[in-house]
Tab-separated table of C-alpha atoms in Angstrom:
chain	number	residue	atom	x	y	z
A	11	MET	CA	28.431	-11.273	-14.813
A	12	TYR	CA	25.609	-9.104	-13.454
A	13	LYS	CA	23.162	-11.251	-11.442
A	14	TRP	CA	19.992	-9.119	-11.633
A	15	ILE	CA	17.963	-8.943	-14.846
A	16	LYS	CA	15.281	-6.475	-13.657
A	17	GLN	CA	15.104	-3.862	-10.914
A	18	TRP	CA	12.473	-1.570	-9.359
A	19	LYS	CA	12.670	1.390	-6.985
A	20	VAL	CA	10.362	1.064	-3.995
A	21	GLN	CA	9.576	3.757	-1.417
A	22	GLY	CA	10.489	2.585	2.070
A	23	SER	CA	8.678	3.386	5.299
A	24	GLY	CA	10.528	6.670	5.686
A	25	LYS	CA	12.594	8.656	3.203
A	26	GLU	CA	14.513	5.614	1.999
A	27	VAL	CA	14.079	4.249	-1.491
A	28	TYR	CA	15.080	0.595	-1.868
A	29	THR	CA	15.931	-1.388	-4.987
A	30	VAL	CA	14.111	-4.685	-5.495
A	31	SER	CA	15.782	-6.963	-8.029
A	32	VAL	CA	15.018	-10.276	-9.703
A	33	ASP	CA	17.501	-12.677	-11.270
A	34	LYS	CA	17.072	-14.965	-14.303
A	35	ASN	CA	15.791	-17.784	-12.027
A	36	GLY	CA	13.023	-15.589	-10.603
A	37	CYS	CA	14.720	-15.128	-7.218
A	38	TYR	CA	14.233	-11.742	-5.575
A	39	GLY	CA	16.522	-9.520	-3.550
A	40	CYS	CA	16.208	-6.102	-1.947
A	41	SER	CA	18.580	-3.401	-0.792
A	42	CYS	CA	16.687	-3.000	2.496
A	43	PRO	CA	18.243	-4.162	5.811
A	44	VAL	CA	15.765	-7.038	6.264
A	45	TRP	CA	16.856	-8.737	3.073
A	46	LYS	CA	20.527	-7.651	3.144
A	47	PHE	CA	21.222	-8.929	6.633
A	48	LYS	CA	18.667	-11.753	7.106
A	49	ARG	CA	18.177	-12.900	3.509
A	50	VAL	CA	14.436	-13.266	4.023
A	51	GLY	CA	11.564	-11.844	2.017
A	52	CYS	CA	10.513	-8.293	2.857
A	53	LYS	CA	7.520	-6.036	2.273
A	54	HIS	CA	9.267	-4.359	-0.682
A	55	ILE	CA	9.607	-7.685	-2.502
A	56	ASP	CA	5.990	-8.529	-1.566
A	57	LEU	CA	4.900	-5.177	-3.065
A	58	ILE	CA	6.630	-5.904	-6.360
A	59	LYS	CA	5.228	-9.433	-6.548
A	60	SER	CA	1.663	-8.285	-5.745
A	61	ASN	CA	1.606	-5.293	-8.123
A	62	PRO	CA	1.074	-6.097	-11.818
A	63	ASN	CA	2.294	-2.604	-12.762
A	64	HIS	CA	5.660	-3.340	-11.247
A	65	MET	CA	5.821	-6.826	-12.700
A	66	ASN	CA	5.409	-5.399	-16.190
A	67	GLY	CA	8.362	-3.145	-15.570
A	68	SER	CA	6.412	0.090	-15.194
A	69	ASN	CA	7.812	2.573	-12.710
A	70	THR	CA	4.862	4.891	-13.202
A	71	TYR	CA	2.920	5.825	-10.100
A	72	ARG	CA	-0.829	5.797	-10.000
A	73	SER	CA	-2.843	8.885	-9.043
A	74	ALA	CA	-5.340	8.683	-6.175
A	75	THR	CA	-8.696	10.335	-5.603
A	76	PRO	CA	-11.404	9.978	-2.969
A	77	GLY	CA	-14.333	8.044	-4.362
A	78	ASN	CA	-17.556	6.259	-3.606
A	79	VAL	CA	-15.863	2.941	-2.836
A	80	GLY	CA	-15.816	0.579	0.128
A	81	GLU	CA	-12.063	0.146	0.056
A	82	VAL	CA	-9.024	1.257	-1.962
A	83	THR	CA	-9.861	0.232	-5.506
A	84	ILE	CA	-7.569	0.189	-8.550
A	85	VAL	CA	-9.265	1.531	-11.661
A	86	GLY	CA	-6.720	1.334	-14.465
A	87	VAL	CA	-3.965	3.865	-13.777
A	88	ASN	CA	-6.007	5.484	-11.000
A	89	VAL	CA	-6.844	4.548	-7.435
A	90	LEU	CA	-10.042	5.453	-5.616
A	91	TYR	CA	-10.154	5.451	-1.839
A	92	PRO	CA	-13.087	5.760	0.618
A	93	LEU	CA	-13.911	8.882	2.578
A	94	VAL	CA	-13.288	8.662	6.312
A	95	PRO	CA	-16.305	9.413	8.484
A	96	PHE	CA	-16.011	11.378	11.713
A	97	ASN	CA	-15.938	8.449	14.113
A	98	PRO	CA	-12.999	8.381	16.516
A	99	GLY	CA	-13.496	4.668	17.068
A	100	ILE	CA	-12.614	3.740	13.516
A	101	GLN	CA	-10.727	6.725	12.071
A	102	THR	CA	-7.188	5.605	12.894
A	103	HIS	CA	-7.725	2.093	11.562
A	104	LEU	CA	-9.455	3.229	8.369
A	105	ILE	CA	-6.892	5.931	7.629
A	106	ALA	CA	-4.049	3.480	8.236
A	107	THR	CA	-5.717	0.981	5.887
A	108	ILE	CA	-6.049	3.582	3.157
A	109	ILE	CA	-2.376	4.579	3.485
A	110	TYR	CA	-1.255	0.942	3.519
A	111	ASP	CA	-3.382	0.110	0.506
A	112	MET	CA	-2.313	3.157	-1.480
A	113	GLN	CA	1.298	2.012	-1.041
A	114	ARG	CA	0.350	-1.462	-2.254
A	115	ALA	CA	-1.427	0.117	-5.273
A	116	ASN	CA	1.738	2.029	-6.256
A	117	VAL	CA	0.238	5.486	-5.663
A	118	ASP	CA	2.697	8.375	-5.912
A	119	PRO	CA	4.628	8.345	-2.585
A	120	ASN	CA	4.410	12.130	-2.292
A	121	TYR	CA	0.601	11.980	-2.461
A	122	ILE	CA	0.548	9.242	0.204
A	123	LYS	CA	2.810	11.271	2.492
A	124	ASP	CA	0.649	14.385	2.089
A	125	TYR	CA	-2.481	12.329	2.819
A	126	LYS	CA	-0.873	10.753	5.901
A	127	ASP	CA	0.312	14.124	7.245
A	128	ARG	CA	-3.146	15.675	6.665
A	129	MET	CA	-5.128	12.844	8.195
A	130	PHE	CA	-3.111	12.127	11.326
A	131	LYS	CA	-2.791	14.938	13.875
A	132	GLU	CA	0.430	13.485	15.271
A	133	LYS	CA	3.485	12.437	13.287
A	134	VAL	CA	3.135	8.801	12.218
A	135	SER	CA	5.749	6.863	10.282
A	136	PHE	CA	5.030	4.554	7.370
A	137	LYS	CA	6.666	1.804	9.411
A	138	ALA	CA	4.128	2.397	12.213
A	139	VAL	CA	1.218	2.255	9.710
A	140	ASP	CA	2.591	-0.971	8.229
A	141	GLY	CA	2.999	-2.591	11.678
A	142	TYR	CA	-0.497	-1.479	12.730
A	143	ILE	CA	-2.187	-2.991	9.672
A	144	ARG	CA	-0.099	-6.175	9.773
A	145	SER	CA	-1.154	-6.719	13.396
A	146	LYS	CA	-4.815	-5.611	13.170
A	147	GLY	CA	-5.713	-6.310	9.525
A	148	ARG	CA	-7.286	-3.963	6.979
A	149	LEU	CA	-10.576	-2.184	7.757
A	150	VAL	CA	-12.939	-2.115	4.777
A	151	TYR	CA	-16.630	-1.504	4.076
A	152	SER	CA	-18.436	-4.667	3.068
A	153	LYS	CA	-21.787	-3.524	1.610
A	154	TRP	CA	-23.542	-0.695	-0.144
A	155	VAL	CA	-26.934	0.404	1.205
A	156	GLU	CA	-29.090	2.688	-0.965
A	157	LYS	CA	-29.526	6.159	0.584
A	158	GLN	CA	-27.013	5.288	3.347
A	159	GLY	CA	-23.847	4.607	1.443
A	160	TRP	CA	-21.128	2.189	2.451
A	161	THR	CA	-21.724	0.265	5.688
A	162	GLY	CA	-20.669	-2.926	7.382
A	163	LEU	CA	-17.063	-2.235	8.305
A	164	GLU	CA	-15.087	-5.430	8.689
A	165	THR	CA	-11.516	-6.409	9.266
A	166	VAL	CA	-9.823	-8.526	6.613
A	167	PRO	CA	-6.243	-9.914	6.568
A	168	TYR	CA	-3.517	-7.390	5.721
A	169	ASP	CA	-2.470	-9.328	2.632
A	170	THR	CA	-5.931	-9.641	1.042
A	171	PRO	CA	-5.541	-8.637	-2.612
A	172	LEU	CA	-6.573	-5.119	-3.531
A	173	LYS	CA	-9.889	-4.649	-5.293
A	174	GLU	CA	-9.661	-3.892	-9.002
A	175	ASP	CA	-12.438	-2.441	-11.122
A	176	GLY	CA	-12.030	-2.537	-14.860
């Protein structure tokens, strides 16, 4: 008898696409090496569990657009992400946060790759972005100031839920 009752395709850190599965008891598995060889939870399973779109069985990717937001924000089937100011001290961290959060929000992987390749001068892997954010946390704007825009950058834990609007 087939063990898995539902499956999702999840973009890995590179070109790999992994299959996350759930059985009738609500136990998860993944085709990635972390789960296959260590039988421990992985970021692909975490993504499925944290993304309501996936949980409802939808394999549809969200579109992403820059917007006037303090952090990556899910708005229905769309995702808005903040603009990155010219400030070498924060650029890498903010860009990595946006990439990390777009993955969590189920944005089209091709869009995320194009964004990553445009924003970073050097070649950076998704695995490197993931490790960077997991070690340093997410960088987000905390308050809106009239005639100034978003200010108050702060670091929050990497697993803080994504902001949803509407």
